[in-house]
Short mmCIF file of C-alpha atoms in Angstrom, two decimals:
data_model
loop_
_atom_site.label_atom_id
_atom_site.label_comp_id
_atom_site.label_asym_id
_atom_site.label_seq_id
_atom_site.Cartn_x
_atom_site.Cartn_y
_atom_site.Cartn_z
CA UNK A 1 -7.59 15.54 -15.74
CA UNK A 2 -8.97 15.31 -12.10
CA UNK A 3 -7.49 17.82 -9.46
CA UNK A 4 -9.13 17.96 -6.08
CA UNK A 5 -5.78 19.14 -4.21
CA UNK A 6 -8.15 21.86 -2.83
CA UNK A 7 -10.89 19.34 -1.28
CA UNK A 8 -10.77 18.60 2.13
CA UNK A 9 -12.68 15.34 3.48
CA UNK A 10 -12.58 13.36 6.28
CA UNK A 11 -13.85 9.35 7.16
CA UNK A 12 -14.75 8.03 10.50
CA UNK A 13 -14.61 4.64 11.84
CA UNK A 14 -16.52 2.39 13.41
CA UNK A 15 -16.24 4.56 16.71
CA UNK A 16 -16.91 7.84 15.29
CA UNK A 17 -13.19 8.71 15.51
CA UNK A 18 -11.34 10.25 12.23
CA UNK A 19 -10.30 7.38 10.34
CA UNK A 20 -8.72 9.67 7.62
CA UNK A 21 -8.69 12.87 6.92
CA UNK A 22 -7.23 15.07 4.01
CA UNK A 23 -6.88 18.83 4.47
CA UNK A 24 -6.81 20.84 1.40
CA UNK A 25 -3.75 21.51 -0.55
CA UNK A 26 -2.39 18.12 0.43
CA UNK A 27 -1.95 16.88 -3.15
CA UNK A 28 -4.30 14.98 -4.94
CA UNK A 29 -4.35 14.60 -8.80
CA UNK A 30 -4.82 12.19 -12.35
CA UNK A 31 -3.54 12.96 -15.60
CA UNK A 32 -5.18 10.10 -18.24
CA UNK A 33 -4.26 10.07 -21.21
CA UNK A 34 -5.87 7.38 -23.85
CA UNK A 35 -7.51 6.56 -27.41
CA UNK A 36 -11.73 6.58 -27.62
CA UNK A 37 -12.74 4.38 -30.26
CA UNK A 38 -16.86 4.25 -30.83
CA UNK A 39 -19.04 1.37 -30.43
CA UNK A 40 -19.23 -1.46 -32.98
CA UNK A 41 -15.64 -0.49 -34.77
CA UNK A 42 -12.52 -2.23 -34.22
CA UNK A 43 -10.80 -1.91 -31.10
CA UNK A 44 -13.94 -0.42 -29.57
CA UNK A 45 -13.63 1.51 -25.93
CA UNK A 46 -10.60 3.40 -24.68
CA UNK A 47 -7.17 2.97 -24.29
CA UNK A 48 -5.63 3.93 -21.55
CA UNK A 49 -2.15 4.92 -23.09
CA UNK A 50 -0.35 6.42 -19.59
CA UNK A 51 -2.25 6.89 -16.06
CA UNK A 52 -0.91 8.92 -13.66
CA UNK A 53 -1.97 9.71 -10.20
CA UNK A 54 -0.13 11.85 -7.40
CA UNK A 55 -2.23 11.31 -4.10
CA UNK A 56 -0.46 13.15 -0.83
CA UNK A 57 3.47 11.45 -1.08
CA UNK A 58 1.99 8.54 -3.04
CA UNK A 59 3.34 8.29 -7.02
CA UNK A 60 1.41 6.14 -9.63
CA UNK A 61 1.44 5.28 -13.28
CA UNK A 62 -0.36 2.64 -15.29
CA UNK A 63 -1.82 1.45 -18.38
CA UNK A 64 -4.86 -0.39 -18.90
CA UNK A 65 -8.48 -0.35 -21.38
CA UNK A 66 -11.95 -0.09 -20.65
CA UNK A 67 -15.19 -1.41 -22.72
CA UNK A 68 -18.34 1.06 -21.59
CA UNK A 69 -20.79 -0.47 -24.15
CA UNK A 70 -23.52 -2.62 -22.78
CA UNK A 71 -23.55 -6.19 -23.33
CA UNK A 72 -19.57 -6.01 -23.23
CA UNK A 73 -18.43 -3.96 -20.67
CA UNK A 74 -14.72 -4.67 -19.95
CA UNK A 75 -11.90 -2.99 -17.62
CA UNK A 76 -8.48 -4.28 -16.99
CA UNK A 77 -5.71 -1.94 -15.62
CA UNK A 78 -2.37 -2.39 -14.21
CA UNK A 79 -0.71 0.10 -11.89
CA UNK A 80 2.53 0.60 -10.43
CA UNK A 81 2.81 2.97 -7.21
CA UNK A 82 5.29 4.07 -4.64
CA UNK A 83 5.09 6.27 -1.45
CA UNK A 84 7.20 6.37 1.43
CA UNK A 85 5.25 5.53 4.64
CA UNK A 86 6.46 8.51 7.33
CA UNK A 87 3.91 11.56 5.76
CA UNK A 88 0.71 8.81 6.28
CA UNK A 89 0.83 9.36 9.87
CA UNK A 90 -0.52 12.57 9.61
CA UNK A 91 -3.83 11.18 7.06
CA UNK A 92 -4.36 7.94 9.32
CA UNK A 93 -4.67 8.95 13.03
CA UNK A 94 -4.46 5.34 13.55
CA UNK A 95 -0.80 5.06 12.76
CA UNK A 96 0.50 8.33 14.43
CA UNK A 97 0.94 6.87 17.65
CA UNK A 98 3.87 3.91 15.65
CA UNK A 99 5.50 6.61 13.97
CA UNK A 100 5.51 4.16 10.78
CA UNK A 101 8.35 5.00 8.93
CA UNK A 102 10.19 3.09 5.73
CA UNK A 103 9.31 2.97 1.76
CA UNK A 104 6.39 1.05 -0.13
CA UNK A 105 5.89 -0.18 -3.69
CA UNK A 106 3.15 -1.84 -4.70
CA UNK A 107 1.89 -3.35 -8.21
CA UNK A 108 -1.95 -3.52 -8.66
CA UNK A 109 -4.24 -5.15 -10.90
CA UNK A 110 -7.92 -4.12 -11.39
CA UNK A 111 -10.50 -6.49 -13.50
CA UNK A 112 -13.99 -6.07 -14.14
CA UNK A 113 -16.32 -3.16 -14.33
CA UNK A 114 -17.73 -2.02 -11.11
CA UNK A 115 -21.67 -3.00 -11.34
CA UNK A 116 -24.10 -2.21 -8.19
CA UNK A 117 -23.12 -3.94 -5.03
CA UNK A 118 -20.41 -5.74 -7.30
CA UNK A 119 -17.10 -3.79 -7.00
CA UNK A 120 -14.33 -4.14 -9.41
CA UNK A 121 -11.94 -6.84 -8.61
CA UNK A 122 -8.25 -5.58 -7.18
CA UNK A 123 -5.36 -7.47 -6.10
CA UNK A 124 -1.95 -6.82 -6.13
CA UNK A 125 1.56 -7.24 -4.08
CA UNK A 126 3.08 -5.01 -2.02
CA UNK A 127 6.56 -4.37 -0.85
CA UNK A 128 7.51 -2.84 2.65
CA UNK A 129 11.51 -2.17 3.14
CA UNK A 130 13.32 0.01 5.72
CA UNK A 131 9.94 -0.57 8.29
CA UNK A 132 10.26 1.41 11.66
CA UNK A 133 7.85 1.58 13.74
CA UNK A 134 7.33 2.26 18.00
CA UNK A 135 5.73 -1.20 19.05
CA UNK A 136 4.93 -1.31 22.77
CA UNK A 137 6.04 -3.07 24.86
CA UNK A 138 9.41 -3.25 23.14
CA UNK A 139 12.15 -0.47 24.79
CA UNK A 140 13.28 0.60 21.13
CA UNK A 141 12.06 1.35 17.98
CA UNK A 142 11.56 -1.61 15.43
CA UNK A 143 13.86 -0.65 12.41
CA UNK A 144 15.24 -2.18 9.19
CA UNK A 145 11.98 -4.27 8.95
CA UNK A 146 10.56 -5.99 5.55
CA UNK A 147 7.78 -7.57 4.18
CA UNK A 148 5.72 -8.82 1.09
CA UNK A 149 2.07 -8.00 1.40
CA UNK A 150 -0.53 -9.90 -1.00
CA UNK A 151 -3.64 -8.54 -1.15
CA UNK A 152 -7.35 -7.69 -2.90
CA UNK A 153 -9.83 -5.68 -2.27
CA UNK A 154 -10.76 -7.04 0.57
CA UNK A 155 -7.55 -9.28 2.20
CA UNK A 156 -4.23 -8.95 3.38
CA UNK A 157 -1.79 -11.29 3.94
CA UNK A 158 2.08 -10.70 5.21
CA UNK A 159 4.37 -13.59 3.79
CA UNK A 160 7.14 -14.69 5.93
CA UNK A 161 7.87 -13.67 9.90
CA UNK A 162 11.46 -11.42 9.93
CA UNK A 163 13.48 -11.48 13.15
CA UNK A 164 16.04 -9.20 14.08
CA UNK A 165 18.22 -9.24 17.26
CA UNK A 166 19.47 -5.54 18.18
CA UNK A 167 20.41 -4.72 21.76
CA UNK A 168 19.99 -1.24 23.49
CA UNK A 169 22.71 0.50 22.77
CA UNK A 170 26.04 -1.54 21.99
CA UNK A 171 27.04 -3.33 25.21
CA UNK A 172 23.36 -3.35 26.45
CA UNK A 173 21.10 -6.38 27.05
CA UNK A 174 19.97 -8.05 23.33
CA UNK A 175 16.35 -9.06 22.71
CA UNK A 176 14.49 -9.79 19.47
CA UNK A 177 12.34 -8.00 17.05
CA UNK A 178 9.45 -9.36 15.51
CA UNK A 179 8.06 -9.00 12.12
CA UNK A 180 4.58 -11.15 12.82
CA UNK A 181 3.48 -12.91 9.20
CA UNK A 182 -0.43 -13.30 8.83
CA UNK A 183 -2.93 -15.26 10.81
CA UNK A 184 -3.43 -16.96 7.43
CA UNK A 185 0.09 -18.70 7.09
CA UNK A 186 -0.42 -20.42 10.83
CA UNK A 187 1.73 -21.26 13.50
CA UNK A 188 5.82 -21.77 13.21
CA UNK A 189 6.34 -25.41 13.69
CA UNK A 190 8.69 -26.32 17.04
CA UNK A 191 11.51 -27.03 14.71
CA UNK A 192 11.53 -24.31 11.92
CA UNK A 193 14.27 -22.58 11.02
CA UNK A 194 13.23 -18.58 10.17
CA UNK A 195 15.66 -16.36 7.79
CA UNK A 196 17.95 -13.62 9.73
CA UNK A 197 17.81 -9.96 8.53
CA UNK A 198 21.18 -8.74 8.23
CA UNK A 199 23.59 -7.35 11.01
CA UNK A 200 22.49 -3.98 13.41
CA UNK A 201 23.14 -0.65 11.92
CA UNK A 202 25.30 0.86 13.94
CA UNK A 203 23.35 4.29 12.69
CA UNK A 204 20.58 3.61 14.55
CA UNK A 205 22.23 2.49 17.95
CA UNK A 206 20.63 4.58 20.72
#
């Protein structure tokens, strides 16, 4: 069991600027539990019978095995995780000034043992539903957003543009939200149709 809910630590960017930062007591935990069988016997390495990790609001559990022995080293492990996205403004600086709001699930897949200047190799899909977010120049708060993000270690992409049109306020002038998809996918032909997010809620008219 790892518990560093105590530790404090912070990253910087590029610009010297706090990048992320996590006082102590913001929660930070793993529970493993798993099977150790020795070298050269059947079934040799560890089982990973139940994983679970508690990182600030973030919840995760997996399963998975690892090979340590030389010649044969081995990992695979899946994890499932979930976290909604409004108490991250206060560990990423970058995203307080969006007020990023809405739920997250993600399912991740780790391969191969990390080796100098070789990391493991992640990727995984996540899922982004209920988004809100303040996005200048726009006079209201993006809400009810969605999105499917594919990623590894070391990409992102967002499938799929969503569109919503919301007015301000009920009678007001109506505009259109925009979910951008990634720089990957390319540019909407003249003629394509995109799919409509479903009607205003009338909760969340200012």
């Amino acid at each position: 069991n790892v518990d560093a809910t105590n530790a404090s630590f912070q990253q910087v960017g590029p610009d010297q600027k706090p990048a992320f930062t996590k006082a102590a007591g913001i929660p930070a935990k793993a529970t493993v539990r798993g099977t150790f069988r020795p070298e050269k016997t059947p079934g040799e390495g560890i089982d990973f019978e139940k994983i679970d990790i508690v990182f600030h609001s973030l919840t995760a559990n997996g399963s998975g095995r690892m090979v340590p022995f030389e010649g044969r080293k081995a990992l695979n492990l899946t994890i499932d995780a979930k976290t909604p996205l409004r108490p991250w403004n206060d560990l990423l600086p970058a995203m307080a000034p969006f007020g990023l709001s809405g739920d997250a699930t993600a399912n991740v897949h780790v391969t191969g043992m990390p080796q100098p200047n070789t990391p493991s190799q992640i990727t995984g899909t996540a899922y982004l539903k209920n988004v809100g977010a303040r996005v200048e120049p726009m006079p209201k708060p993006v809400s009810d957003g969605e999105a499917k993000v594919v990623f590894t270690g070391k990409t992102a992409n967002i499938d799929d543009a969503k569109f919503r049109i919301t007015t301000l306020g009920i009678l007001a002038e109506k505009y259109v939200e925009i979910f951008p998809g990634s720089l990957e996918s390319g540019s909407a032909a003249p003629t394509r149709i995109f799919a409509g997010m479903g009607p205003m809620n009338l909760d969340a008219v200012s």
